[in-house]
CSV table of C-alpha atoms and ligand atoms in Angstrom, one decimal:
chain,number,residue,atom,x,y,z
A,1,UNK,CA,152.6,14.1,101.8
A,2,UNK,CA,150.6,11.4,103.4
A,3,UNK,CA,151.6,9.5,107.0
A,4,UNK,CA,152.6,6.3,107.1
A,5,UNK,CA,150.4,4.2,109.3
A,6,UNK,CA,150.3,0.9,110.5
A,7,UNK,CA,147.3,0.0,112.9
A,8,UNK,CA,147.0,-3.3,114.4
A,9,UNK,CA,143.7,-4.6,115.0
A,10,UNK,CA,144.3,-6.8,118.3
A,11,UNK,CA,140.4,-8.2,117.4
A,12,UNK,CA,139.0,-10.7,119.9
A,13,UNK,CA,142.9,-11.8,121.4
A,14,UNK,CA,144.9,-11.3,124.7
A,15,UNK,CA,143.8,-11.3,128.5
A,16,UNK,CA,144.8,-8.4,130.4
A,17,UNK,CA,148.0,-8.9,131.5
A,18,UNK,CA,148.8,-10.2,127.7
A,19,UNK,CA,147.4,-6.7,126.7
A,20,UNK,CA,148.9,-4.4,128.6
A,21,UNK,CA,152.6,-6.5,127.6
A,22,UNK,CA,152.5,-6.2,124.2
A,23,UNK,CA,151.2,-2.9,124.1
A,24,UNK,CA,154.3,-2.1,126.8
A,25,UNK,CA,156.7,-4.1,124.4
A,26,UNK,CA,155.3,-2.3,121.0
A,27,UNK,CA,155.8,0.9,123.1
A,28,UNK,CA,159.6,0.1,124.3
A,29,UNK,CA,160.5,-1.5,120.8
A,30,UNK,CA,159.3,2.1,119.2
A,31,UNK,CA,162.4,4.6,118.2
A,32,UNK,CA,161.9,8.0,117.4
A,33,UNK,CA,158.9,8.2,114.4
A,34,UNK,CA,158.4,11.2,112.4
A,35,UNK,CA,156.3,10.7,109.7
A,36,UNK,CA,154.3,7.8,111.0
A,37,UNK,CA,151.5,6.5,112.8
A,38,UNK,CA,151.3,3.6,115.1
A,39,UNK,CA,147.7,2.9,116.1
A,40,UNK,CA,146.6,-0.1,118.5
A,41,UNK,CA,143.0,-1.3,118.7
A,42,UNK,CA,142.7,-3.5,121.4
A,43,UNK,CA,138.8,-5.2,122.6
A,44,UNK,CA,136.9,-2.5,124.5
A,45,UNK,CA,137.9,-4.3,127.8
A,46,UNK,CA,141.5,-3.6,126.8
A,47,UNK,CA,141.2,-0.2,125.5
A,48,UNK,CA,141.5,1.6,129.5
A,49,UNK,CA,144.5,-0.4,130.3
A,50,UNK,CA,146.5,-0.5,127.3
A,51,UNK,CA,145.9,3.6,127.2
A,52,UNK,CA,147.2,3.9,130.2
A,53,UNK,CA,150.6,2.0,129.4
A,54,UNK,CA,151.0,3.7,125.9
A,55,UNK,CA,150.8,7.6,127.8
A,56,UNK,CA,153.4,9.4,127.1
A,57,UNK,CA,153.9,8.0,123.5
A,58,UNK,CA,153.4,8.6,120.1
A,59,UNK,CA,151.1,5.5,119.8
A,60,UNK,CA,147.3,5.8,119.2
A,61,UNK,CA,144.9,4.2,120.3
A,62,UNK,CA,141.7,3.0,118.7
A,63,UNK,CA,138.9,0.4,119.3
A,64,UNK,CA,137.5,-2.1,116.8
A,65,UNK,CA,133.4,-1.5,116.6
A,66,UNK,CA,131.1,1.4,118.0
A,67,UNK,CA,127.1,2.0,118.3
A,68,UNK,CA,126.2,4.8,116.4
A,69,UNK,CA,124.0,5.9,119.1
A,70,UNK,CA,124.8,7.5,122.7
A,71,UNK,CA,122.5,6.7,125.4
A,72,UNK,CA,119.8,4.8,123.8
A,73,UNK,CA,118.5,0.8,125.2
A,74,UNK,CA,121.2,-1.0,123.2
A,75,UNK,CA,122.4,-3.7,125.3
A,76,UNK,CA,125.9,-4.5,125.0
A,77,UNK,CA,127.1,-2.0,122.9
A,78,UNK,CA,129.3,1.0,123.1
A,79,UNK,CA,128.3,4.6,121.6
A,80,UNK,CA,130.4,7.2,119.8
A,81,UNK,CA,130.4,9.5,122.7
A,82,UNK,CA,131.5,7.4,125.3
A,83,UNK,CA,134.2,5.9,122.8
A,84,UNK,CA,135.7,9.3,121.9
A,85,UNK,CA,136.6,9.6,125.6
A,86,UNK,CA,139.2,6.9,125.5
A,87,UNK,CA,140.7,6.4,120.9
A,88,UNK,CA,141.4,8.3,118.5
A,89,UNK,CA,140.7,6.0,115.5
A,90,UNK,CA,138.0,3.3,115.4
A,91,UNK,CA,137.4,0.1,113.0
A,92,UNK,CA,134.0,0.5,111.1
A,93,UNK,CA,132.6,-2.4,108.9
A,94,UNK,CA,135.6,-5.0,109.2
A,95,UNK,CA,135.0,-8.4,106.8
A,96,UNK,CA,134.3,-10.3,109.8
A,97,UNK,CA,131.8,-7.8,111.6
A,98,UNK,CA,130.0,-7.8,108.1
A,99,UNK,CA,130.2,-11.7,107.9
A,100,UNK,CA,129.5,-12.9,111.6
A,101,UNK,CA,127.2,-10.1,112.6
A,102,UNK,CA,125.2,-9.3,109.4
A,103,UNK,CA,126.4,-5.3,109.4
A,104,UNK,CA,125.2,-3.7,106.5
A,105,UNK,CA,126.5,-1.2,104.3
A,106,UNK,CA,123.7,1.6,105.7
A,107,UNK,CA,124.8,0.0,109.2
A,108,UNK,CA,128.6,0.8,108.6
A,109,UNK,CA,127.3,4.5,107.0
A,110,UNK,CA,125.6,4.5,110.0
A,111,UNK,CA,129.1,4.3,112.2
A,112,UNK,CA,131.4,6.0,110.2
A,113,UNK,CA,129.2,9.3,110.7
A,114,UNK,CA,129.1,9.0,114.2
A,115,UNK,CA,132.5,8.0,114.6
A,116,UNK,CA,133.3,11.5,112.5
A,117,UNK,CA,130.9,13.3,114.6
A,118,UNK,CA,132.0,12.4,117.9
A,119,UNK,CA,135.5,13.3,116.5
A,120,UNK,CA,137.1,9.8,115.9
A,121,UNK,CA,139.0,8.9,112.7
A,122,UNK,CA,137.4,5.9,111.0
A,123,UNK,CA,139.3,3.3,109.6
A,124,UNK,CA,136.4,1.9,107.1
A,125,UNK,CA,137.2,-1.6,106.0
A,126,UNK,CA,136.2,-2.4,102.5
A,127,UNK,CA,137.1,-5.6,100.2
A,128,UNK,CA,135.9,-8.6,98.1
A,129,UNK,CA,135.1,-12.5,98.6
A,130,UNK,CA,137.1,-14.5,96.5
A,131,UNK,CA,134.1,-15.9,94.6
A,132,UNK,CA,133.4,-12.0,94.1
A,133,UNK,CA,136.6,-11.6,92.4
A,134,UNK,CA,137.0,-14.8,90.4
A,135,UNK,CA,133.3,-13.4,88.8
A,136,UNK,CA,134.8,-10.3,88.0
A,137,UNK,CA,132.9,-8.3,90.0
A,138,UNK,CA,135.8,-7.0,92.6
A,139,UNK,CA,135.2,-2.8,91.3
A,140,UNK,CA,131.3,-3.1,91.3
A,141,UNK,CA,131.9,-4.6,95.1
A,142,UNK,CA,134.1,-2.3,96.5
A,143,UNK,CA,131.9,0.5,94.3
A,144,UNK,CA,129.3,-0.5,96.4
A,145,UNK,CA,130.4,-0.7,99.1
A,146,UNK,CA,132.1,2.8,99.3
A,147,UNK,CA,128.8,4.2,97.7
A,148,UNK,CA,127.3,2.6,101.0
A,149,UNK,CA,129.5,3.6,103.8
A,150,UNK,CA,130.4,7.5,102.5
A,151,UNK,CA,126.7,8.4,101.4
A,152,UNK,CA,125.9,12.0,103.0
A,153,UNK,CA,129.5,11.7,104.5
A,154,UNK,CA,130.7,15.5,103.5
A,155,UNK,CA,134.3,14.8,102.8
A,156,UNK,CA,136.5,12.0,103.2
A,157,UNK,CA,139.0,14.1,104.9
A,158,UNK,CA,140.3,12.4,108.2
A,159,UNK,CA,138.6,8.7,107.1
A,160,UNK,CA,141.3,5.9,106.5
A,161,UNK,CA,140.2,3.6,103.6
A,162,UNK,CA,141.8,-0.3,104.5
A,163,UNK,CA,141.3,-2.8,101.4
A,164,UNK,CA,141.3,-5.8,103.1
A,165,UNK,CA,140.3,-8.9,100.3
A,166,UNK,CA,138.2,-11.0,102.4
A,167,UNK,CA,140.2,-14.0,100.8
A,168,UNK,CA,143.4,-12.7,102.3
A,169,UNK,CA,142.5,-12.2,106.0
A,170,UNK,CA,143.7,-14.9,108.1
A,171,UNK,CA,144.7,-17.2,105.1
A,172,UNK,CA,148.6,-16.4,104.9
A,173,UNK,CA,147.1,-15.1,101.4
A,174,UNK,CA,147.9,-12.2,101.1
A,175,UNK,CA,147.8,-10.1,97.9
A,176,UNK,CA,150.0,-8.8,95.6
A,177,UNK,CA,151.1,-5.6,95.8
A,178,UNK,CA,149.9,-4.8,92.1
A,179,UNK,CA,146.8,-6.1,93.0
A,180,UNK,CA,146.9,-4.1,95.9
A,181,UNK,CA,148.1,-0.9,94.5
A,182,UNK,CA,145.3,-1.9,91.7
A,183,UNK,CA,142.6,-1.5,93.9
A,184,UNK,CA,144.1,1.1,96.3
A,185,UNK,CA,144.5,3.5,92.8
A,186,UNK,CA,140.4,2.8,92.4
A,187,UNK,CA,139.6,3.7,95.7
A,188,UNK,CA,141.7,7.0,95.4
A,189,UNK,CA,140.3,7.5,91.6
A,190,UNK,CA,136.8,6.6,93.4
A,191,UNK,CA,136.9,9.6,96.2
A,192,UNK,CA,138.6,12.0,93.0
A,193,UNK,CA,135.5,11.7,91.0
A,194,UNK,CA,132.6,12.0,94.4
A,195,UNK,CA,134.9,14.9,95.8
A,196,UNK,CA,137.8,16.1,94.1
A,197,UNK,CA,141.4,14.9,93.6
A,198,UNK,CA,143.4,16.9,96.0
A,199,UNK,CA,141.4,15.5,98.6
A,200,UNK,CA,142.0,12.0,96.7
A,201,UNK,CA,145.2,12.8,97.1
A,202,UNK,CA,144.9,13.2,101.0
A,203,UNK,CA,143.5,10.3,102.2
A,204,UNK,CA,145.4,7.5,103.7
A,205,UNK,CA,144.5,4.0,102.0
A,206,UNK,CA,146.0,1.1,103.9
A,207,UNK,CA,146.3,-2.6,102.8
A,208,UNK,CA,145.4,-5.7,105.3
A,209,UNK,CA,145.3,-9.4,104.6
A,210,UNK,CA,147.7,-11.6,105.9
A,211,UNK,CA,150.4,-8.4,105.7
A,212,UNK,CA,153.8,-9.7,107.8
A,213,UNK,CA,157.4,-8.3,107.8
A,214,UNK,CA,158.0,-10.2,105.0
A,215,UNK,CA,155.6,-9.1,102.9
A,216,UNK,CA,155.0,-5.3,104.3
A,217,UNK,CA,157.5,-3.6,101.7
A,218,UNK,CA,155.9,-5.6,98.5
A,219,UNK,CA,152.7,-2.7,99.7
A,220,UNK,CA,154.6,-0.2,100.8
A,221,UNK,CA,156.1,0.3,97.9
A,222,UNK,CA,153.1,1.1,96.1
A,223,UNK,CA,152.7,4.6,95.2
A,224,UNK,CA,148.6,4.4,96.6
A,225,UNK,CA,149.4,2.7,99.7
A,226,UNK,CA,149.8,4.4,102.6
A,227,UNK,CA,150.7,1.1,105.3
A,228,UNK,CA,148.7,-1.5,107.0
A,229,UNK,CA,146.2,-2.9,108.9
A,230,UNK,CA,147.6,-6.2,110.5
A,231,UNK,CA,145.9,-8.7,112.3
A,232,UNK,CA,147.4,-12.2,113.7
A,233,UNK,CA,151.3,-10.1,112.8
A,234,UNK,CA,150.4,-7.5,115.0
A,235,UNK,CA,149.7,-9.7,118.7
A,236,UNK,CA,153.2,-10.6,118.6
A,237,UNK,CA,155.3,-7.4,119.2
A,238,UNK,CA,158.8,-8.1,117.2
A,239,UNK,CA,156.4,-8.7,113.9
A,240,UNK,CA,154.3,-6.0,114.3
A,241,UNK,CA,157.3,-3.8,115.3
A,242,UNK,CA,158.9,-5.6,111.9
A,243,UNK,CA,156.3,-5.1,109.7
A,244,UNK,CA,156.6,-1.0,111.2
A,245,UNK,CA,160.3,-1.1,110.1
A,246,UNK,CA,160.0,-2.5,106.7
A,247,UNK,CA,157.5,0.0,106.2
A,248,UNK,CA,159.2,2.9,106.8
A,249,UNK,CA,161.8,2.0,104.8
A,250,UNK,CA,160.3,1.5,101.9
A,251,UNK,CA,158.3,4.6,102.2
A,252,UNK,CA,161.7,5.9,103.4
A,253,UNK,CA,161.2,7.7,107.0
A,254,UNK,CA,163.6,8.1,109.2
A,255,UNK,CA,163.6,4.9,112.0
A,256,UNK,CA,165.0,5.0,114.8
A,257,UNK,CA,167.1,8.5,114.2
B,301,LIG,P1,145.3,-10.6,109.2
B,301,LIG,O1,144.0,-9.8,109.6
B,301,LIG,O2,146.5,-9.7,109.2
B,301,LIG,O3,145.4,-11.6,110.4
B,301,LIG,O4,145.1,-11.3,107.9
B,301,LIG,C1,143.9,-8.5,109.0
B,301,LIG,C2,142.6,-7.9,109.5
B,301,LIG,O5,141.6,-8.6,109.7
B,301,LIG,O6,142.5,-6.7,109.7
Protein backbone atom coordinates (compact mmCIF):
# COMPACT_ATOMS: atom_id res chain seq x y z
CA UNK A 1 0.00 0.00 0.00
CA UNK A 2 1.61 3.21 -1.11
CA UNK A 3 1.61 6.78 1.15
CA UNK A 4 -0.15 9.52 0.24
CA UNK A 5 1.97 12.52 -0.20
CA UNK A 6 1.56 15.92 -0.93
CA UNK A 7 4.83 18.13 -1.12
CA UNK A 8 4.70 21.71 -1.79
CA UNK A 9 7.42 23.25 -3.60
CA UNK A 10 7.56 26.87 -1.94
CA UNK A 11 10.09 27.67 -5.22
CA UNK A 12 11.57 31.19 -5.24
CA UNK A 13 8.55 32.76 -2.70
CA UNK A 14 8.36 34.12 1.00
CA UNK A 15 10.82 36.23 3.16
CA UNK A 16 11.69 34.81 6.40
CA UNK A 17 9.20 35.77 8.52
CA UNK A 18 6.53 34.69 5.67
CA UNK A 19 8.46 31.29 5.83
CA UNK A 20 8.58 30.36 9.05
CA UNK A 21 4.38 31.46 9.22
CA UNK A 22 3.16 29.33 6.87
CA UNK A 23 5.20 26.58 7.66
CA UNK A 24 3.94 27.32 11.51
CA UNK A 25 0.21 27.53 10.09
CA UNK A 26 0.63 24.21 7.79
CA UNK A 27 2.01 22.70 11.02
CA UNK A 28 -0.95 23.93 13.46
CA UNK A 29 -3.67 23.33 10.65
CA UNK A 30 -2.16 19.44 10.53
CA UNK A 31 -4.54 16.74 12.50
CA UNK A 32 -3.36 13.48 13.24
CA UNK A 33 -1.99 11.71 9.60
CA UNK A 34 -1.53 8.11 9.31
CA UNK A 35 -0.93 7.10 6.05
CA UNK A 36 0.40 10.37 4.63
CA UNK A 37 3.13 12.46 3.90
CA UNK A 38 3.43 16.24 4.15
CA UNK A 39 6.68 17.47 2.74
CA UNK A 40 7.71 21.30 2.55
CA UNK A 41 10.54 22.57 0.23
CA UNK A 42 11.26 25.83 1.04
CA UNK A 43 14.54 28.04 -0.84
CA UNK A 44 17.81 26.91 0.80
CA UNK A 45 17.74 30.24 2.87
CA UNK A 46 14.47 28.91 4.33
CA UNK A 47 15.26 25.36 4.75
CA UNK A 48 17.12 26.14 8.67
CA UNK A 49 14.32 28.15 9.83
CA UNK A 50 11.38 26.49 8.65
CA UNK A 51 13.05 23.00 10.20
CA UNK A 52 13.20 24.41 13.13
CA UNK A 53 9.40 25.44 13.36
CA UNK A 54 8.12 22.08 11.89
CA UNK A 55 10.33 19.93 14.92
CA UNK A 56 8.35 17.89 16.57
CA UNK A 57 5.95 17.08 13.63
CA UNK A 58 5.15 14.72 11.14
CA UNK A 59 6.13 17.18 8.34
CA UNK A 60 9.20 16.74 6.14
CA UNK A 61 11.20 18.72 4.90
CA UNK A 62 12.98 18.96 1.54
CA UNK A 63 14.80 21.57 -0.69
CA UNK A 64 14.21 22.35 -4.33
CA UNK A 65 17.80 21.80 -6.29
CA UNK A 66 21.29 20.22 -5.10
CA UNK A 67 24.97 20.05 -6.67
CA UNK A 68 25.89 16.66 -7.24
CA UNK A 69 29.19 17.30 -5.83
CA UNK A 70 30.43 17.95 -2.12
CA UNK A 71 33.31 20.21 -1.72
CA UNK A 72 34.45 20.92 -5.13
CA UNK A 73 34.90 25.12 -6.58
CA UNK A 74 31.20 25.42 -7.49
CA UNK A 75 30.18 28.84 -6.57
CA UNK A 76 26.81 29.23 -5.42
CA UNK A 77 25.76 25.91 -5.13
CA UNK A 78 24.81 23.43 -2.49
CA UNK A 79 26.17 19.69 -2.50
CA UNK A 80 24.42 16.44 -1.48
CA UNK A 81 26.33 16.11 1.65
CA UNK A 82 25.73 19.24 3.14
CA UNK A 83 21.95 19.05 2.09
CA UNK A 84 21.35 15.65 3.69
CA UNK A 85 22.23 17.46 6.97
CA UNK A 86 19.13 19.55 6.99
CA UNK A 87 15.79 17.38 4.22
CA UNK A 88 14.72 14.43 3.72
CA UNK A 89 13.45 14.79 0.11
CA UNK A 90 14.92 17.01 -2.58
CA UNK A 91 13.44 18.34 -6.11
CA UNK A 92 15.71 17.15 -9.06
CA UNK A 93 15.08 18.38 -12.67
CA UNK A 94 11.83 20.58 -12.12
CA UNK A 95 10.39 22.13 -15.73
CA UNK A 96 11.65 25.39 -14.77
CA UNK A 97 15.29 24.32 -13.65
CA UNK A 98 15.34 22.45 -17.07
CA UNK A 99 13.90 25.67 -18.94
CA UNK A 100 15.67 28.65 -17.17
CA UNK A 101 18.89 26.94 -16.33
CA UNK A 102 19.53 24.65 -19.30
CA UNK A 103 19.70 21.29 -16.80
CA UNK A 104 20.05 18.39 -18.81
CA UNK A 105 18.75 15.03 -18.61
CA UNK A 106 22.58 13.56 -17.75
CA UNK A 107 22.66 16.77 -15.35
CA UNK A 108 19.34 15.63 -13.50
CA UNK A 109 21.00 11.68 -13.62
CA UNK A 110 23.71 13.42 -12.28
CA UNK A 111 21.44 14.72 -9.04
CA UNK A 112 19.25 12.17 -8.50
CA UNK A 113 22.33 9.68 -7.76
CA UNK A 114 23.78 11.93 -5.43
CA UNK A 115 20.67 12.82 -3.84
CA UNK A 116 20.20 8.78 -3.30
CA UNK A 117 23.70 8.49 -2.20
CA UNK A 118 23.85 11.03 0.33
CA UNK A 119 20.47 9.36 1.52
CA UNK A 120 17.81 11.88 0.31
CA UNK A 121 14.56 10.80 -1.45
CA UNK A 122 14.43 12.43 -4.85
CA UNK A 123 11.40 13.78 -6.09
CA UNK A 124 12.37 13.69 -10.03
CA UNK A 125 10.15 15.93 -12.10
CA UNK A 126 9.35 14.65 -15.50
CA UNK A 127 6.68 16.14 -18.20
CA UNK A 128 5.86 17.47 -21.71
CA UNK A 129 5.61 21.02 -23.50
CA UNK A 130 2.39 21.46 -24.95
CA UNK A 131 3.83 21.66 -28.49
CA UNK A 132 5.38 18.20 -27.50
CA UNK A 133 2.03 16.78 -26.80
CA UNK A 134 -0.07 18.34 -29.61
CA UNK A 135 2.84 16.41 -31.99
CA UNK A 136 2.16 13.32 -30.32
CA UNK A 137 5.25 12.81 -28.97
CA UNK A 138 4.22 13.15 -25.02
CA UNK A 139 5.54 8.96 -24.32
CA UNK A 140 8.71 9.30 -26.47
CA UNK A 141 9.34 12.61 -24.01
CA UNK A 142 8.73 11.37 -20.83
CA UNK A 143 10.56 7.91 -22.32
CA UNK A 144 13.31 10.02 -22.56
CA UNK A 145 13.43 11.65 -20.16
CA UNK A 146 13.18 8.73 -17.49
CA UNK A 147 15.78 6.80 -19.76
CA UNK A 148 17.96 9.98 -18.84
CA UNK A 149 17.45 10.64 -15.25
CA UNK A 150 17.40 6.65 -13.88
CA UNK A 151 20.35 5.38 -16.21
CA UNK A 152 22.76 3.31 -13.77
CA UNK A 153 20.24 4.29 -11.00
CA UNK A 154 19.96 0.52 -9.39
CA UNK A 155 16.37 0.61 -8.33
CA UNK A 156 13.76 3.04 -8.17
CA UNK A 157 12.99 2.14 -4.74
CA UNK A 158 12.70 5.44 -2.44
CA UNK A 159 12.52 7.93 -5.84
CA UNK A 160 9.16 9.85 -6.11
CA UNK A 161 8.24 10.20 -9.93
CA UNK A 162 6.02 13.92 -10.23
CA UNK A 163 4.44 14.31 -13.84
CA UNK A 164 4.16 17.68 -14.02
CA UNK A 165 2.95 18.80 -17.95
CA UNK A 166 4.98 21.79 -18.48
CA UNK A 167 1.71 23.36 -20.05
CA UNK A 168 -0.07 22.99 -16.70
CA UNK A 169 2.41 24.60 -14.27
CA UNK A 170 1.44 28.04 -13.37
CA UNK A 171 -1.35 28.23 -16.04
CA UNK A 172 -4.57 27.32 -13.85
CA UNK A 173 -4.31 24.36 -16.51
CA UNK A 174 -4.28 21.73 -15.03
CA UNK A 175 -4.83 18.25 -16.49
CA UNK A 176 -7.28 15.79 -16.39
CA UNK A 177 -7.16 13.22 -14.18
CA UNK A 178 -7.34 10.55 -17.11
CA UNK A 179 -4.85 12.25 -18.70
CA UNK A 180 -3.04 12.13 -15.56
CA UNK A 181 -3.69 8.69 -14.56
CA UNK A 182 -2.75 8.07 -18.49
CA UNK A 183 0.58 9.08 -18.02
CA UNK A 184 1.12 8.12 -14.32
CA UNK A 185 0.04 4.22 -15.60
CA UNK A 186 3.14 4.68 -18.29
CA UNK A 187 5.50 5.75 -15.85
CA UNK A 188 4.56 2.76 -13.51
CA UNK A 189 4.36 0.31 -16.75
CA UNK A 190 7.86 2.18 -17.65
CA UNK A 191 9.82 1.25 -14.22
CA UNK A 192 7.83 -2.58 -14.53
CA UNK A 193 9.51 -3.31 -17.71
CA UNK A 194 13.54 -1.63 -16.54
CA UNK A 195 13.04 -3.35 -13.05
CA UNK A 196 10.15 -5.39 -12.25
CA UNK A 197 6.50 -4.77 -11.39
CA UNK A 198 6.38 -5.17 -7.67
CA UNK A 199 8.75 -2.56 -7.42
CA UNK A 200 6.39 -0.68 -10.13
CA UNK A 201 4.05 -1.19 -7.88
CA UNK A 202 6.03 0.59 -4.94
CA UNK A 203 6.86 3.72 -6.08
CA UNK A 204 4.99 6.83 -5.33
CA UNK A 205 3.98 8.88 -8.63
CA UNK A 206 2.60 12.25 -7.89
CA UNK A 207 0.73 14.72 -10.19
CA UNK A 208 1.60 18.73 -10.30
CA UNK A 209 0.30 21.40 -12.50
CA UNK A 210 -1.95 23.90 -11.36
CA UNK A 211 -3.36 21.03 -8.70
CA UNK A 212 -5.83 23.19 -5.97
CA UNK A 213 -8.48 21.90 -3.57
CA UNK A 214 -10.67 21.94 -6.17
CA UNK A 215 -9.17 19.93 -8.40
CA UNK A 216 -6.95 17.57 -5.86
CA UNK A 217 -9.63 14.64 -5.71
CA UNK A 218 -10.22 14.57 -9.84
CA UNK A 219 -6.04 12.93 -9.21
CA UNK A 220 -6.43 11.34 -6.33
CA UNK A 221 -8.82 9.26 -7.39
CA UNK A 222 -6.74 7.68 -9.89
CA UNK A 223 -5.63 4.37 -9.12
CA UNK A 224 -1.67 5.40 -10.27
CA UNK A 225 -1.62 8.49 -8.45
CA UNK A 226 -0.19 8.72 -5.33
CA UNK A 227 -0.83 12.85 -4.46
CA UNK A 228 0.76 16.05 -5.43
CA UNK A 229 3.24 18.30 -5.95
CA UNK A 230 1.71 21.88 -5.62
CA UNK A 231 3.13 25.07 -6.37
CA UNK A 232 1.37 28.71 -6.09
CA UNK A 233 -1.75 26.36 -3.86
CA UNK A 234 0.78 25.47 -1.52
CA UNK A 235 2.21 29.34 -0.17
CA UNK A 236 -1.11 29.86 1.14
CA UNK A 237 -1.72 27.46 4.09
CA UNK A 238 -5.77 26.85 4.09
CA UNK A 239 -5.24 25.68 0.24
CA UNK A 240 -2.44 23.69 0.70
CA UNK A 241 -3.88 22.33 3.92
CA UNK A 242 -7.24 21.83 1.42
CA UNK A 243 -5.78 20.31 -1.24
CA UNK A 244 -4.14 17.72 1.92
CA UNK A 245 -7.81 17.06 2.94
CA UNK A 246 -9.32 16.38 -0.30
CA UNK A 247 -6.70 14.11 -0.82
CA UNK A 248 -6.98 11.99 1.82
CA UNK A 249 -10.31 11.48 1.27
CA UNK A 250 -10.38 10.40 -1.78
CA UNK A 251 -7.59 8.03 -1.17
CA UNK A 252 -9.63 7.54 2.04
CA UNK A 253 -7.15 7.95 5.20
CA UNK A 254 -8.22 8.77 8.25
CA UNK A 255 -8.01 13.03 8.72
CA UNK A 256 -8.02 14.47 11.54
CA UNK A 257 -9.01 11.16 13.79
P1 LIG B 1 1.80 25.03 -9.73
O1 LIG B 1 3.32 24.50 -9.75
O2 LIG B 1 1.06 24.20 -8.70
O3 LIG B 1 1.90 26.48 -9.33
O4 LIG B 1 1.25 24.84 -11.09
C1 LIG B 1 3.60 23.14 -9.63
C2 LIG B 1 5.08 22.94 -9.67
O5 LIG B 1 5.78 23.68 -10.37
O6 LIG B 1 5.61 22.03 -9.00
Amino acid sequence: MRPLLIAGNWKCHLRHASARRLAEEVRQGLPQIDGILVALCPAFVHIPPVKEVIKGSPIILGAQDLHWQDDVAATGEVGPSMLAEWVEVVIIGHSERRRLFGESDEVVNRKVKAALQAGMRPILCIGETLEERQRGDTFIVLARQLEGALAQVDSPEGIVIAYEPVWAIGTHMAATGPQAQEVALFIRSWIGKKWDPQCADSVIILYGGSVTPQNMAEFATQPDIDGALVGGASLDSRSFLGIIAEAARAKGKPWGS
